[in-house]
PDB file of C-alpha atoms in Angstrom:
ATOM      1  CA  MET A 116      46.843  48.205 151.039  1.00  0.00           C
ATOM      2  CA  GLY A 117      47.696  44.787 152.451  1.00  0.00           C
ATOM      3  CA  SER A 118      50.802  43.366 154.059  1.00  0.00           C
ATOM      4  CA  LEU A 119      51.986  39.841 153.226  1.00  0.00           C
ATOM      5  CA  LYS A 120      53.478  37.753 156.036  1.00  0.00           C
ATOM      6  CA  PRO A 121      54.478  34.112 155.655  1.00  0.00           C
ATOM      7  CA  TYR A 122      52.913  31.662 158.114  1.00  0.00           C
ATOM      8  CA  LEU A 123      54.988  28.517 158.647  1.00  0.00           C
ATOM      9  CA  ILE A 124      53.609  25.344 160.167  1.00  0.00           C
ATOM     10  CA  SER A 125      56.301  23.414 162.002  1.00  0.00           C
ATOM     11  CA  GLU A 126      56.868  20.240 163.961  1.00  0.00           C
ATOM     12  CA  ASP A 127      58.732  22.396 166.532  1.00  0.00           C
ATOM     13  CA  ALA A 128      58.057  26.112 166.028  1.00  0.00           C
ATOM     14  CA  ARG A 129      60.216  27.174 168.979  1.00  0.00           C
ATOM     15  CA  ALA A 130      63.319  25.363 167.673  1.00  0.00           C
ATOM     16  CA  GLN A 131      62.721  26.504 164.103  1.00  0.00           C
ATOM     17  CA  ALA A 132      62.245  30.132 165.227  1.00  0.00           C
ATOM     18  CA  ALA A 133      65.458  29.977 167.288  1.00  0.00           C
ATOM     19  CA  PHE A 134      67.333  28.718 164.209  1.00  0.00           C
ATOM     20  CA  TYR A 135      66.031  31.582 162.048  1.00  0.00           C
ATOM     21  CA  ILE A 136      66.829  34.190 164.710  1.00  0.00           C
ATOM     22  CA  GLN A 137      70.361  32.801 165.104  1.00  0.00           C
ATOM     23  CA  SER A 138      70.831  32.657 161.316  1.00  0.00           C
ATOM     24  CA  LEU A 139      69.217  35.945 160.307  1.00  0.00           C
ATOM     25  CA  GLY A 140      69.208  38.056 163.468  1.00  0.00           C
ATOM     26  CA  GLY A 141      65.978  39.066 165.104  1.00  0.00           C
ATOM     27  CA  GLU A 142      63.722  38.244 167.991  1.00  0.00           C
ATOM     28  CA  ILE A 143      60.562  36.493 169.117  1.00  0.00           C
ATOM     29  CA  ILE A 144      57.800  39.092 169.334  1.00  0.00           C
ATOM     30  CA  SER A 145      55.084  36.868 170.777  1.00  0.00           C
ATOM     31  CA  VAL A 146      54.258  33.226 171.394  1.00  0.00           C
ATOM     32  CA  SER A 147      50.956  31.729 172.541  1.00  0.00           C
ATOM     33  CA  THR A 148      50.040  28.114 173.157  1.00  0.00           C
ATOM     34  CA  HIS A 149      46.777  26.244 172.651  1.00  0.00           C
ATOM     35  CA  GLY A 150      46.431  26.114 176.436  1.00  0.00           C
ATOM     36  CA  GLU A 151      46.833  29.891 176.816  1.00  0.00           C
ATOM     37  CA  LEU A 152      44.549  30.925 173.948  1.00  0.00           C
ATOM     38  CA  MET A 153      41.932  28.188 173.950  1.00  0.00           C
ATOM     39  CA  GLY A 154      42.114  26.744 177.454  1.00  0.00           C
ATOM     40  CA  VAL A 155      43.035  23.340 175.992  1.00  0.00           C
ATOM     41  CA  GLN A 156      44.140  20.862 178.667  1.00  0.00           C
ATOM     42  CA  ASN A 157      45.222  17.899 176.530  1.00  0.00           C
ATOM     43  CA  GLU A 158      48.386  16.846 174.667  1.00  0.00           C
ATOM     44  CA  PHE A 159      48.227  20.071 172.590  1.00  0.00           C
ATOM     45  CA  LYS A 160      48.152  22.510 175.531  1.00  0.00           C
ATOM     46  CA  ASP A 161      51.875  23.396 175.253  1.00  0.00           C
ATOM     47  CA  LYS A 162      52.015  23.422 171.445  1.00  0.00           C
ATOM     48  CA  VAL A 163      52.468  26.815 169.782  1.00  0.00           C
ATOM     49  CA  MET A 164      49.179  28.082 168.385  1.00  0.00           C
ATOM     50  CA  HIS A 165      50.648  31.390 167.186  1.00  0.00           C
ATOM     51  CA  MET A 166      54.150  32.871 167.203  1.00  0.00           C
ATOM     52  CA  CYS A 167      55.475  36.036 165.607  1.00  0.00           C
ATOM     53  CA  ILE A 168      59.172  36.522 164.997  1.00  0.00           C
ATOM     54  CA  HIS A 169      61.017  39.405 163.386  1.00  0.00           C
ATOM     55  CA  VAL A 170      64.100  38.512 161.343  1.00  0.00           C
ATOM     56  CA  ALA A 171      66.582  40.249 159.054  1.00  0.00           C
ATOM     57  CA  GLY A 172      65.717  43.814 159.982  1.00  0.00           C
ATOM     58  CA  GLY A 173      62.099  43.510 161.119  1.00  0.00           C
ATOM     59  CA  ASN A 174      60.515  41.150 158.569  1.00  0.00           C
ATOM     60  CA  SER A 175      57.675  39.246 160.222  1.00  0.00           C
ATOM     61  CA  ILE A 176      57.207  35.497 160.048  1.00  0.00           C
ATOM     62  CA  PHE A 177      54.283  33.836 161.794  1.00  0.00           C
ATOM     63  CA  MET A 178      54.650  30.244 162.984  1.00  0.00           C
ATOM     64  CA  ALA A 179      52.661  27.473 164.675  1.00  0.00           C
ATOM     65  CA  ASP A 180      53.214  23.867 165.727  1.00  0.00           C
ATOM     66  CA  SER A 181      51.475  21.307 163.577  1.00  0.00           C
ATOM     67  CA  ILE A 182      48.846  19.212 165.285  1.00  0.00           C
ATOM     68  CA  GLU A 183      48.313  17.094 162.152  1.00  0.00           C
ATOM     69  CA  PRO A 184      50.826  15.279 159.925  1.00  0.00           C
ATOM     70  CA  PHE A 185      52.187  17.509 157.159  1.00  0.00           C
ATOM     71  CA  THR A 186      54.983  17.821 154.624  1.00  0.00           C
ATOM     72  CA  SER A 187      57.102  20.885 155.284  1.00  0.00           C
ATOM     73  CA  GLY A 188      58.530  23.251 152.740  1.00  0.00           C
ATOM     74  CA  THR A 189      56.499  22.327 149.664  1.00  0.00           C
ATOM     75  CA  GLY A 190      55.441  24.922 147.158  1.00  0.00           C
ATOM     76  CA  ILE A 191      56.905  28.067 148.711  1.00  0.00           C
ATOM     77  CA  SER A 192      60.222  29.896 148.752  1.00  0.00           C
ATOM     78  CA  LEU A 193      61.118  32.725 151.097  1.00  0.00           C
ATOM     79  CA  THR A 194      63.390  35.459 149.742  1.00  0.00           C
ATOM     80  CA  ILE A 195      65.423  38.021 151.653  1.00  0.00           C
ATOM     81  CA  ALA A 196      67.243  40.786 149.788  1.00  0.00           C
ATOM     82  CA  TYR A 197      70.280  42.216 151.600  1.00  0.00           C
ATOM     83  CA  SER A 198      72.024  45.514 150.947  1.00  0.00           C
ATOM     84  CA  THR A 199      75.497  43.898 150.779  1.00  0.00           C
ATOM     85  CA  GLU A 200      76.954  40.724 149.367  1.00  0.00           C
ATOM     86  CA  ALA A 201      78.734  40.092 152.696  1.00  0.00           C
ATOM     87  CA  ALA A 202      75.492  40.191 154.706  1.00  0.00           C
ATOM     88  CA  ALA A 203      73.775  37.945 152.154  1.00  0.00           C
ATOM     89  CA  GLY A 204      76.670  35.474 152.235  1.00  0.00           C
ATOM     90  CA  GLU A 205      76.655  35.320 156.029  1.00  0.00           C
ATOM     91  CA  ALA A 206      72.897  34.671 156.229  1.00  0.00           C
ATOM     92  CA  PHE A 207      73.146  32.082 153.450  1.00  0.00           C
ATOM     93  CA  ALA A 208      75.916  30.153 155.238  1.00  0.00           C
ATOM     94  CA  LYS A 209      73.993  30.094 158.524  1.00  0.00           C
ATOM     95  CA  LEU A 210      70.707  28.995 156.920  1.00  0.00           C
ATOM     96  CA  ALA A 211      72.533  26.281 154.952  1.00  0.00           C
ATOM     97  CA  ALA A 212      73.831  24.621 158.150  1.00  0.00           C
ATOM     98  CA  GLY A 213      72.202  21.192 158.255  1.00  0.00           C
ATOM     99  CA  GLY A 214      70.325  21.856 155.036  1.00  0.00           C
ATOM    100  CA  LYS A 215      71.031  21.444 151.329  1.00  0.00           C
ATOM    101  CA  VAL A 216      72.416  24.064 148.961  1.00  0.00           C
ATOM    102  CA  LYS A 217      70.675  24.068 145.585  1.00  0.00           C
ATOM    103  CA  TYR A 218      72.640  26.983 144.066  1.00  0.00           C
ATOM    104  CA  PRO A 219      75.714  28.317 145.890  1.00  0.00           C
ATOM    105  CA  ILE A 220      75.498  32.029 146.557  1.00  0.00           C
ATOM    106  CA  GLY A 221      77.332  34.133 144.004  1.00  0.00           C
ATOM    107  CA  MET A 222      76.965  36.522 141.112  1.00  0.00           C
ATOM    108  CA  GLN A 223      74.497  35.152 138.585  1.00  0.00           C
ATOM    109  CA  PRO A 224      74.652  35.761 134.819  1.00  0.00           C
ATOM    110  CA  PHE A 225      71.564  37.975 135.067  1.00  0.00           C
ATOM    111  CA  GLY A 226      73.390  40.425 137.354  1.00  0.00           C
ATOM    112  CA  LEU A 227      72.090  39.519 140.819  1.00  0.00           C
ATOM    113  CA  PHE A 228      74.046  38.101 143.765  1.00  0.00           C
ATOM    114  CA  LEU A 229      71.866  35.068 144.591  1.00  0.00           C
ATOM    115  CA  GLY A 230      71.889  31.658 146.230  1.00  0.00           C
ATOM    116  CA  GLU A 231      69.183  29.105 146.929  1.00  0.00           C
ATOM    117  CA  LEU A 232      69.010  26.467 149.649  1.00  0.00           C
ATOM    118  CA  THR A 233      66.624  24.262 151.566  1.00  0.00           C
ATOM    119  CA  ASP A 234      67.109  24.666 155.307  1.00  0.00           C
ATOM    120  CA  LYS A 235      67.103  21.794 157.793  1.00  0.00           C
ATOM    121  CA  TYR A 236      63.349  22.318 158.292  1.00  0.00           C
ATOM    122  CA  GLY A 237      62.541  21.880 154.587  1.00  0.00           C
ATOM    123  CA  ILE A 238      61.951  25.591 153.855  1.00  0.00           C
ATOM    124  CA  VAL A 239      63.388  26.904 150.569  1.00  0.00           C
ATOM    125  CA  TRP A 240      65.254  30.224 150.851  1.00  0.00           C
ATOM    126  CA  MET A 241      66.536  32.509 148.103  1.00  0.00           C
ATOM    127  CA  ILE A 242      69.070  34.994 149.467  1.00  0.00           C
ATOM    128  CA  THR A 243      69.983  37.958 147.274  1.00  0.00           C
ATOM    129  CA  ALA A 244      71.948  41.211 147.204  1.00  0.00           C
ATOM    130  CA  GLU A 245      72.314  43.872 144.571  1.00  0.00           C
ATOM    131  CA  PRO A 246      75.870  44.022 143.222  1.00  0.00           C
ATOM    132  CA  LYS A 247      78.108  46.777 144.622  1.00  0.00           C
ATOM    133  CA  ALA A 248      78.797  48.252 141.206  1.00  0.00           C
ATOM    134  CA  PRO A 249      77.219  47.734 137.803  1.00  0.00           C
ATOM    135  CA  ARG A 250      78.675  44.753 135.968  1.00  0.00           C
ATOM    136  CA  PRO A 251      79.978  45.298 132.429  1.00  0.00           C
TER     137      PRO A 251
END
């Protein structure tokens, strides 16, 4: 059995990780630079080669600094399901800071509390919660 973990490439992995930890709760588990892991002594020596953060109750996200030009946030959405609408709403509001809301968080016609946004780093997030009680 495998375990899926998103790996985000960033222009500033440390700042992006701090934003996610502040928005979702969590911590940095490990961070290693190109200088530490590969002995690089050039302009990349202090760039993050690998970082692991835990957010929203222990979900792992791996991150690294880009050393080549890239377009962030294309073709992937990250989803976190919360146990309460209040927790989902709080995380949504924090992630939306500086970003763009696509669908405001709220009860959807298909019976799920859901909102979608693009954060200030270009990552698309779908935040959900099961409704407290069955809807008629």
